[in-house]
Amino acid sequence: MQHFTVTVERTHKDKYGTRVVDSTHQVRGCVDWPNGSAAAVRGFVQIESGRTLSAPAGADIRAGDIVIYPFGGGRWLVDGEPNDWHNPFTGARPGVQVQLRKVV
């Protein structure tokens, strides 16, 4: 699996609901994979696609950040709190995992 670098935009919404970029930074050494779900909503099947991003331990990624892929993969919203994994027995920290959903 090849590692890549993503750009992270830290944003807030202004009084009109428009997302405004406060700062950007890069996170190196990331990998990802697709995920998805399907649910019946009022008799229709609704399919949601997303991605799971895994970054090195201590990566500066927060809920609500925008992740931009380097290879034309688009812009993705960090959906929920990042999970900064650590082993309680050894103290090892293998990395941060975040769920992403496509920004339209």
XYZ file of N, CA and C in Angstrom:
312
model
N 0.857 -1.172 0.000
C 0.000 0.000 0.000
C 0.902 1.234 0.000
N 0.627 2.148 -0.887
C 1.451 3.339 -1.012
C 0.911 4.471 -0.139
N 1.802 5.111 0.598
C 1.431 6.251 1.440
C 1.343 7.511 0.597
N 0.511 8.452 1.037
C 0.383 9.722 0.336
C 0.184 10.841 1.354
N 0.230 12.066 0.861
C 0.074 13.259 1.693
C -1.268 13.908 1.371
N -2.038 14.260 2.402
C -3.296 14.987 2.204
C -3.134 16.413 2.730
N -3.947 17.312 2.218
C -4.028 18.670 2.732
C -5.270 18.758 3.608
N -5.115 19.341 4.779
C -6.227 19.485 5.723
C -6.570 20.966 5.839
N -7.834 21.294 5.600
C -8.317 22.669 5.789
C -9.079 22.734 7.108
N -8.676 23.629 7.963
C -9.392 23.893 9.214
C -10.367 25.018 8.890
N -11.651 24.801 9.107
C -12.671 25.756 8.672
C -13.653 26.099 9.788
N -14.435 27.110 9.518
C -15.595 27.418 10.352
C -16.682 27.936 9.413
N -17.919 27.954 9.895
C -19.011 28.489 9.082
C -19.296 29.915 9.516
N -19.428 30.809 8.530
C -19.740 32.203 8.855
C -21.236 32.331 9.146
N -21.689 33.540 9.395
C -23.087 33.744 9.790
C -24.087 33.377 8.695
N -23.605 33.195 7.452
C -24.478 32.816 6.337
C -24.430 31.310 6.061
N -23.627 30.580 6.862
C -23.515 29.149 6.680
C -22.474 28.734 5.653
N -21.700 29.702 5.184
C -20.651 29.413 4.210
C -19.392 28.976 4.944
N -18.782 27.890 4.474
C -17.558 27.379 5.096
C -16.385 28.279 4.709
N -15.657 28.782 5.715
C -14.522 29.683 5.530
C -13.262 28.972 6.029
N -12.209 29.002 5.208
C -10.953 28.338 5.566
C -10.144 29.240 6.486
N -9.775 28.712 7.663
C -8.949 29.447 8.619
C -7.466 29.156 8.404
N -7.139 27.887 8.122
C -5.742 27.506 7.916
C -5.686 26.193 7.151
N -4.522 25.900 6.586
C -4.300 24.628 5.922
C -2.954 24.055 6.379
N -2.865 22.754 6.382
C -1.601 22.070 6.663
C -1.635 20.707 5.993
N -0.490 20.073 5.909
C -0.408 18.765 5.267
C -0.131 17.677 6.290
N -0.664 16.503 5.996
C -0.415 15.322 6.812
C 0.175 14.267 5.878
N 1.392 13.856 6.165
C 2.103 12.869 5.348
C 1.918 11.465 5.907
N 2.116 10.472 5.043
C 2.101 9.078 5.487
C 0.720 8.487 5.662
N -0.252 8.942 4.868
C -1.637 8.465 4.991
C -1.919 7.295 4.042
N -2.891 6.498 4.406
C -3.471 5.470 3.536
C -4.982 5.538 3.735
N -5.733 4.980 2.789
C -7.189 4.985 2.952
C -7.814 3.813 2.230
N -9.115 3.640 2.473
C -9.890 2.614 1.803
C -11.347 3.072 1.782
N -12.111 2.578 0.798
C -13.521 2.969 0.696
C -14.371 2.245 1.730
N -15.455 2.876 2.100
C -16.467 2.228 2.927
C -17.821 2.752 2.484
N -18.862 2.120 2.884
C -20.181 2.567 2.476
C -21.254 1.898 3.297
N -22.465 2.356 3.101
C -23.591 1.766 3.809
C -24.838 1.923 2.950
N -25.813 1.100 3.230
C -27.096 1.184 2.531
C -28.193 1.090 3.576
N -29.238 1.871 3.384
C -30.365 1.858 4.319
C -31.658 2.070 3.547
N -32.719 1.444 4.029
C -34.031 1.651 3.425
C -34.647 2.904 4.044
N -34.962 3.879 3.189
C -35.571 5.129 3.638
C -36.847 5.338 2.839
N -37.979 5.251 3.519
C -39.295 5.431 2.889
C -39.462 4.582 1.630
N -39.039 3.330 1.730
C -39.221 2.407 0.609
C -38.142 2.466 -0.450
N -37.158 3.342 -0.299
C -36.068 3.446 -1.261
C -34.762 3.052 -0.583
N -33.868 2.482 -1.340
C -32.554 2.159 -0.797
C -31.655 3.372 -0.989
N -31.136 3.867 0.102
C -30.247 5.020 0.069
C -28.825 4.517 0.324
N -27.932 4.798 -0.608
C -26.554 4.340 -0.487
C -25.659 5.534 -0.214
N -24.842 5.406 0.816
C -23.877 6.455 1.149
C -22.492 5.901 0.986
N -21.653 6.659 0.297
C -20.274 6.203 0.167
C -19.389 7.118 0.987
N -18.304 6.573 1.446
C -17.368 7.340 2.244
C -15.987 6.732 2.131
N -15.083 7.225 2.915
C -13.724 6.706 2.957
C -13.274 6.688 4.411
N -12.344 5.809 4.719
C -11.682 5.791 6.008
C -10.231 6.174 5.752
N -9.766 7.198 6.435
C -8.390 7.669 6.287
C -7.610 7.275 7.531
N -6.447 6.696 7.325
C -5.560 6.349 8.423
C -4.308 7.205 8.273
N -3.963 7.916 9.352
C -2.820 8.839 9.349
C -1.894 8.472 10.507
N -0.659 8.951 10.472
C 0.273 8.652 11.571
C -0.247 9.169 12.919
N 0.215 8.538 13.981
C -0.173 8.932 15.340
C 0.097 10.413 15.560
N -0.831 11.078 16.215
C -0.681 12.492 16.533
C -1.012 13.436 15.392
N -1.498 12.902 14.261
C -1.844 13.761 13.123
C -2.881 14.798 13.545
N -2.696 16.024 13.081
C -3.589 17.134 13.430
C -4.805 17.131 12.514
N -5.776 16.286 12.848
C -7.030 16.190 12.100
C -8.159 16.224 13.118
N -9.147 17.097 12.871
C -10.270 17.261 13.807
C -11.609 17.063 13.096
N -12.635 16.809 13.873
C -13.989 16.733 13.335
C -14.306 18.057 12.642
N -14.900 17.987 11.458
C -15.270 19.185 10.719
C -14.195 19.689 9.772
N -12.968 19.157 9.861
C -11.926 19.539 8.908
C -12.291 19.025 7.521
N -11.701 19.634 6.505
C -11.833 19.176 5.129
C -10.511 18.539 4.735
N -10.572 17.323 4.191
C -9.377 16.618 3.724
C -9.390 16.657 2.197
N -8.259 17.085 1.619
C -8.139 17.175 0.161
C -7.090 16.162 -0.284
N -7.500 15.270 -1.171
C -6.608 14.235 -1.677
C -5.711 14.799 -2.781
N -4.482 14.277 -2.909
C -3.537 14.809 -3.887
C -3.760 14.310 -5.313
N -4.543 13.270 -5.487
C -4.648 12.620 -6.790
C -6.037 12.766 -7.416
N -6.639 13.921 -7.234
C -7.943 14.163 -7.839
C -9.091 13.469 -7.142
N -8.889 13.074 -5.899
C -9.921 12.370 -5.153
C -10.957 13.274 -4.527
N -10.807 14.594 -4.700
C -11.804 15.524 -4.215
C -11.631 15.957 -2.773
N -12.688 16.587 -2.276
C -12.717 17.151 -0.925
C -13.650 16.309 -0.074
N -13.195 15.994 1.160
C -13.940 15.122 2.053
C -14.022 15.757 3.432
N -15.193 15.675 4.045
C -15.422 16.212 5.387
C -15.126 15.136 6.422
N -14.380 15.499 7.470
C -14.144 14.578 8.584
C -15.460 14.468 9.352
N -16.041 13.280 9.309
C -17.369 13.031 9.856
C -17.232 12.347 11.213
N -17.307 13.121 12.280
C -17.152 12.577 13.628
C -15.748 12.794 14.147
N -15.547 12.391 15.376
C -14.243 12.588 16.027
C -13.212 11.591 15.518
N -11.995 12.040 15.283
C -10.915 11.112 14.910
C -10.639 10.137 16.052
N -10.234 8.944 15.687
C -9.909 7.933 16.677
C -8.393 7.783 16.713
N -7.755 8.289 17.758
C -6.305 8.229 17.914
C -5.984 6.957 18.701
N -5.781 5.870 17.975
C -5.598 4.564 18.587
C -4.344 4.506 19.443
N -4.443 3.819 20.570
C -3.255 3.520 21.376
C -3.500 2.226 22.150
N -2.430 1.496 22.382
C -2.498 0.241 23.102
C -2.301 0.526 24.592
N -3.286 0.207 25.440
C -3.167 0.531 26.857
C -2.106 -0.296 27.588
N -1.684 -1.403 26.995
C -0.693 -2.260 27.642
C 0.735 -1.864 27.284
N 0.946 -1.488 26.027
C 2.317 -1.187 25.576
C 2.554 0.301 25.363
N 1.457 1.076 25.228
C 1.599 2.498 24.937
C 1.814 2.784 23.461
N 1.865 1.740 22.631
C 2.066 1.927 21.187
C 0.904 2.713 20.594
N 1.230 3.618 19.671
C 0.205 4.419 18.990
C 0.336 4.201 17.487
N -0.460 3.289 16.919
C -0.325 2.985 15.496
C -0.849 4.067 14.563
N -1.713 4.945 15.028
C -2.181 6.004 14.139
C -3.558 6.529 14.464
N -3.963 7.486 13.647
C -5.261 8.151 13.770
C -6.143 7.674 12.623
N -7.384 7.368 12.941
C -8.326 6.919 11.911
C -9.529 7.855 11.906
N -9.922 8.310 10.708
C -11.071 9.198 10.590
C -12.022 8.704 9.502
N -13.300 8.966 9.710
C -14.309 8.660 8.711
C -14.554 9.923 7.880
N -14.636 9.743 6.579
C -14.820 10.884 5.684
C -16.089 10.700 4.864
N -16.740 11.823 4.552
C -17.833 11.795 3.595
C -17.623 12.902 2.585
N -18.038 12.643 1.363
C -17.787 13.536 0.232
C -18.446 14.895 0.442
N -17.700 15.949 0.133
C -18.240 17.307 0.178
C -18.748 17.631 -1.217
N -20.014 18.016 -1.317
C -20.584 18.359 -2.626
C -20.676 19.834 -2.821
